[in-house]
XYZ file of C-alpha atoms in Angstrom:
239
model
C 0.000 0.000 0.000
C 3.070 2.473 1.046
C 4.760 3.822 -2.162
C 8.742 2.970 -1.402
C 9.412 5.619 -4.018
C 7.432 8.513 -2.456
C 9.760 8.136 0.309
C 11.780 11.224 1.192
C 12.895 13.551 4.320
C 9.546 14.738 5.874
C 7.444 13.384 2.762
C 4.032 11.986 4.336
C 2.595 8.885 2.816
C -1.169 7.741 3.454
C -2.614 4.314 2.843
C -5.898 3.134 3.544
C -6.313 -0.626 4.611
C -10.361 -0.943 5.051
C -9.887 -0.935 8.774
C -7.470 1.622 9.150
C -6.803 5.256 7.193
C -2.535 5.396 7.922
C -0.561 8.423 7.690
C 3.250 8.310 8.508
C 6.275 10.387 7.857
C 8.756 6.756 9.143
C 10.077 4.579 6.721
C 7.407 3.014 4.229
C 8.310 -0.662 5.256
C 8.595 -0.330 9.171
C 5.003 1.485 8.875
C 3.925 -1.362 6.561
C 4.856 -3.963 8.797
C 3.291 -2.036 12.200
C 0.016 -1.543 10.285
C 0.266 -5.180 9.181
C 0.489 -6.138 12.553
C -2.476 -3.984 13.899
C -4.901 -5.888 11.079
C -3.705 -9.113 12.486
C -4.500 -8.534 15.987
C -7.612 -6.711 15.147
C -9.064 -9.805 13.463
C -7.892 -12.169 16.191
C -8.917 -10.222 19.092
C -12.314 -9.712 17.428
C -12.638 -13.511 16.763
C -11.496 -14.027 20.709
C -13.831 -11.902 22.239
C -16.811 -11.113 19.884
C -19.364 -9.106 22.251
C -22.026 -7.644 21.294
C -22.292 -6.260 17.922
C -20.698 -2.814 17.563
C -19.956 0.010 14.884
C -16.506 0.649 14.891
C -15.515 4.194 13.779
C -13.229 5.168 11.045
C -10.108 4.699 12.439
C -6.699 7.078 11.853
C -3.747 5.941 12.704
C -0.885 8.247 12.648
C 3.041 7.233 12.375
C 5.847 9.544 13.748
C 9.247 8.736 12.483
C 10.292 10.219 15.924
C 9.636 11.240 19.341
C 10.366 15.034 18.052
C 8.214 15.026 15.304
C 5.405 13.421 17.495
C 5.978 15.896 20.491
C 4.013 19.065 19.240
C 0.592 16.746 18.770
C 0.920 15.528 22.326
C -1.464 16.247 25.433
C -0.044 18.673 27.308
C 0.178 17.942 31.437
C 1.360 21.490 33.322
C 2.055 23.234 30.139
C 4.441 20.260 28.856
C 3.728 17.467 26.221
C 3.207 14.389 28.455
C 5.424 11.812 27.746
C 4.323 8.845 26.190
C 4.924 6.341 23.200
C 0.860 6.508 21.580
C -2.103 8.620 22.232
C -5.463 7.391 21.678
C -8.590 10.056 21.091
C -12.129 8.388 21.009
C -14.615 10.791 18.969
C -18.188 9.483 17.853
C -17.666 9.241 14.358
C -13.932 8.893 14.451
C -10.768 7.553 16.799
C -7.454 8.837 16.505
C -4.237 6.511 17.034
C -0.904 8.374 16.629
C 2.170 6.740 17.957
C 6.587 6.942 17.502
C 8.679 4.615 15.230
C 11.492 5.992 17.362
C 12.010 2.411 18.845
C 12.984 -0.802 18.106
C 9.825 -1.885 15.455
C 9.601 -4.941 18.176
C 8.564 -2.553 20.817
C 6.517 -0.491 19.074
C 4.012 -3.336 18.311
C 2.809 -3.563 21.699
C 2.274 0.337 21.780
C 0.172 -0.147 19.092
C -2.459 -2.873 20.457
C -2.239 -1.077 23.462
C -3.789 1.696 22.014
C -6.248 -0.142 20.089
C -7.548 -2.058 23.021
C -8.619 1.484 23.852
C -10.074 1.763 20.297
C -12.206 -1.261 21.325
C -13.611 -0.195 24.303
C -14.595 2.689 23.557
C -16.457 2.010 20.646
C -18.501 -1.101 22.475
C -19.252 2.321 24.837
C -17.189 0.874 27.678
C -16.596 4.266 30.052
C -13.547 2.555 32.150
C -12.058 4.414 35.149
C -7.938 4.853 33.901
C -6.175 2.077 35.954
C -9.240 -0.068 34.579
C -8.795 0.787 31.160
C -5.069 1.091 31.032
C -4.313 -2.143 32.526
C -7.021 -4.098 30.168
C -5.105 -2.254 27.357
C -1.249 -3.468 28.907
C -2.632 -6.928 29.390
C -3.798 -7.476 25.745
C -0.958 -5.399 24.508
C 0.818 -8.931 25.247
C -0.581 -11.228 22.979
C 1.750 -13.136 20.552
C 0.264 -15.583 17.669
C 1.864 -18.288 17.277
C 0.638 -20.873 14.455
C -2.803 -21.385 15.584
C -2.803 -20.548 18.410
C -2.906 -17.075 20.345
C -1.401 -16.160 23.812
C -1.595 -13.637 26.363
C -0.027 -12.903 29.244
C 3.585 -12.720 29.094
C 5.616 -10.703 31.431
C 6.278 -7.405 30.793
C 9.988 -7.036 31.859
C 9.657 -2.961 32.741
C 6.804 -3.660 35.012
C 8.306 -6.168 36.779
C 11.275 -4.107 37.595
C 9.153 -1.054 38.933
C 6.560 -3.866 40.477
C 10.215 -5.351 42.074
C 11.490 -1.852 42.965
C 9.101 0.170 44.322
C 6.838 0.236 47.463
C 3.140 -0.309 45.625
C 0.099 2.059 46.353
C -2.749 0.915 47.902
C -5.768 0.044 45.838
C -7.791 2.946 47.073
C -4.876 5.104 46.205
C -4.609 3.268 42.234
C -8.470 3.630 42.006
C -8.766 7.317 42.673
C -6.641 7.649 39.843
C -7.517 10.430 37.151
C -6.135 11.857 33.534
C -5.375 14.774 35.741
C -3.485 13.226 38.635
C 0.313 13.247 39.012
C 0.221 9.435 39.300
C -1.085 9.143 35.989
C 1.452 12.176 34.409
C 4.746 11.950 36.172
C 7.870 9.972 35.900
C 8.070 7.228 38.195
C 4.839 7.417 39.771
C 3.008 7.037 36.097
C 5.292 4.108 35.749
C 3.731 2.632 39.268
C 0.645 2.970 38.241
C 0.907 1.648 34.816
C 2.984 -1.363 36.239
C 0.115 -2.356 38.991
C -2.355 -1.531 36.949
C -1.160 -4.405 34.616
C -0.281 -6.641 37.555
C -4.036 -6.309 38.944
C -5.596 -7.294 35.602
C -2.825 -9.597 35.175
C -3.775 -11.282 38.412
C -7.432 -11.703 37.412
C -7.239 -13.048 34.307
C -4.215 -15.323 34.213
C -3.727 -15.786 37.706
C -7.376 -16.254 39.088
C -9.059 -17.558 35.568
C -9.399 -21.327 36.564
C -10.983 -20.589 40.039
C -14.918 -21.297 40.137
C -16.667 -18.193 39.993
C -14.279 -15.984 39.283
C -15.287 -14.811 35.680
C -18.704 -14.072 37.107
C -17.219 -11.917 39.998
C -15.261 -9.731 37.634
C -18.256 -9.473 35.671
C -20.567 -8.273 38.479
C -17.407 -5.829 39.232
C -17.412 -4.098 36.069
C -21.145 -4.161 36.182
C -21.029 -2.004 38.713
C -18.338 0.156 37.701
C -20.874 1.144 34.795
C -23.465 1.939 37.011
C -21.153 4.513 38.860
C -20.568 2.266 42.087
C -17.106 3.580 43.157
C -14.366 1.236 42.730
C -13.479 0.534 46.320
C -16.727 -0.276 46.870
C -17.706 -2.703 43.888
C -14.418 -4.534 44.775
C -16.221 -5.424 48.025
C -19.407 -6.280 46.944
C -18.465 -8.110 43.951
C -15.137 -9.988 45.392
């Protein structure tokens, strides 16, 4: 789809899969490959967990060649461009994936189905409080296809060195969470709370998944969550 001789220095290519409307100013075969990628988990994860019949938006996915050409299009936190790999932006007729090239193509992938896990719930209208929603999106970041088969939950080494490192907040503490909050924005405390986020989630559904009841539990949990039950709260009453 990506013309290899349209390539040049800050020339913008744009390809549209049927799923996806790409625009990147990286390299026309690392952007290939990404976006290659994405349609392969999309159709996987869509096959693993169906749900309930949803429109999905028109979806733009945009392709820095670098952190510096990304930085100007970032959310700002205190004045500053947050730092982050990918930024997702949920409208109602359209979502909005933009994400850097500036790393290793291998760790870039996960960036990208971390985002679109965010795609996903927000267009089956799932309002998810951010540890919720960011550590559904880590968890499924994960999976790997191999042959036929599909897997999820491998180990995310950075996590497990903050996890390993650091004294962990308390639940009450990671579910009053907000876009706003310094634990969400800054340094090593958005790193906490990206790591346990992950580890929770982690916990439930590879760690808990084969005791009785306990797909029903977590249903009843985010039940509640949609019907505005704090999160403290729906913990107890579901768990």
């Amino acid at each position: 789809v990506f013309s290899a001789a349209a390539e040049a220095k800050d020339r913008w290519l744009r390809a549209d899969t049927g799923h996806f409307d790409v625009f990147t100013n990286a390299r026309a075969k690392d952007a290939q490959r990404l976006v290659g990628r994405l349609e392969e988990f999309r159709a996987h994860f869509l096959a693993l967990f169906p749900g309930t019949p949803f429109r999905e938006p028109r979806v733009t996915v945009v392709i820095f060649d670098s952190d510096r050409s990304f930085r100007p299009y970032k959310p700002l936190y205190k004045g500053k461009p947050a730092e982050m790999a990918g930024v997702f932006l949920g409208m109602p007729d359209e979502s909005v994936i933009a994400l850097t090239l500036d790393r290793d193509l291998d760790e870039t992938i996960p960036v990208i189905f971390h985002e679109y896990v965010h795609m996903l719930m927000h267009a089956r209208g799932f309002r998810l409080p951010p540890w919720l929603n960011e550590g559904v999106a880590e968890l499924y970041s994960t999976i790997r296809i191999e042959g036929d088969e599909l897997k999820i939950g491998r180990h995310i080494p950075h996590h497990l060195m903050v996890l390993n490192s650091t004294r962990l907040m308390p639940l009450e503490q990671l579910f009053s969470v907000g876009l706003g909050s310094p634990d969400y924005n800054e340094g090593m405390r958005r790193s906490l709370f990206y790591a346990q986020s992950w580890a929770l989630l982690h916990y439930w559904d590879c760690g808990l998944a084969t005791e009785p009841g306990q797909i029903k539990r977590k249903g009843e949990f985010l039940h509640l969550l949609q019907l505005g039950v704090p999160a403290d709260a729906a913990m107890e009453r579901a768990f």
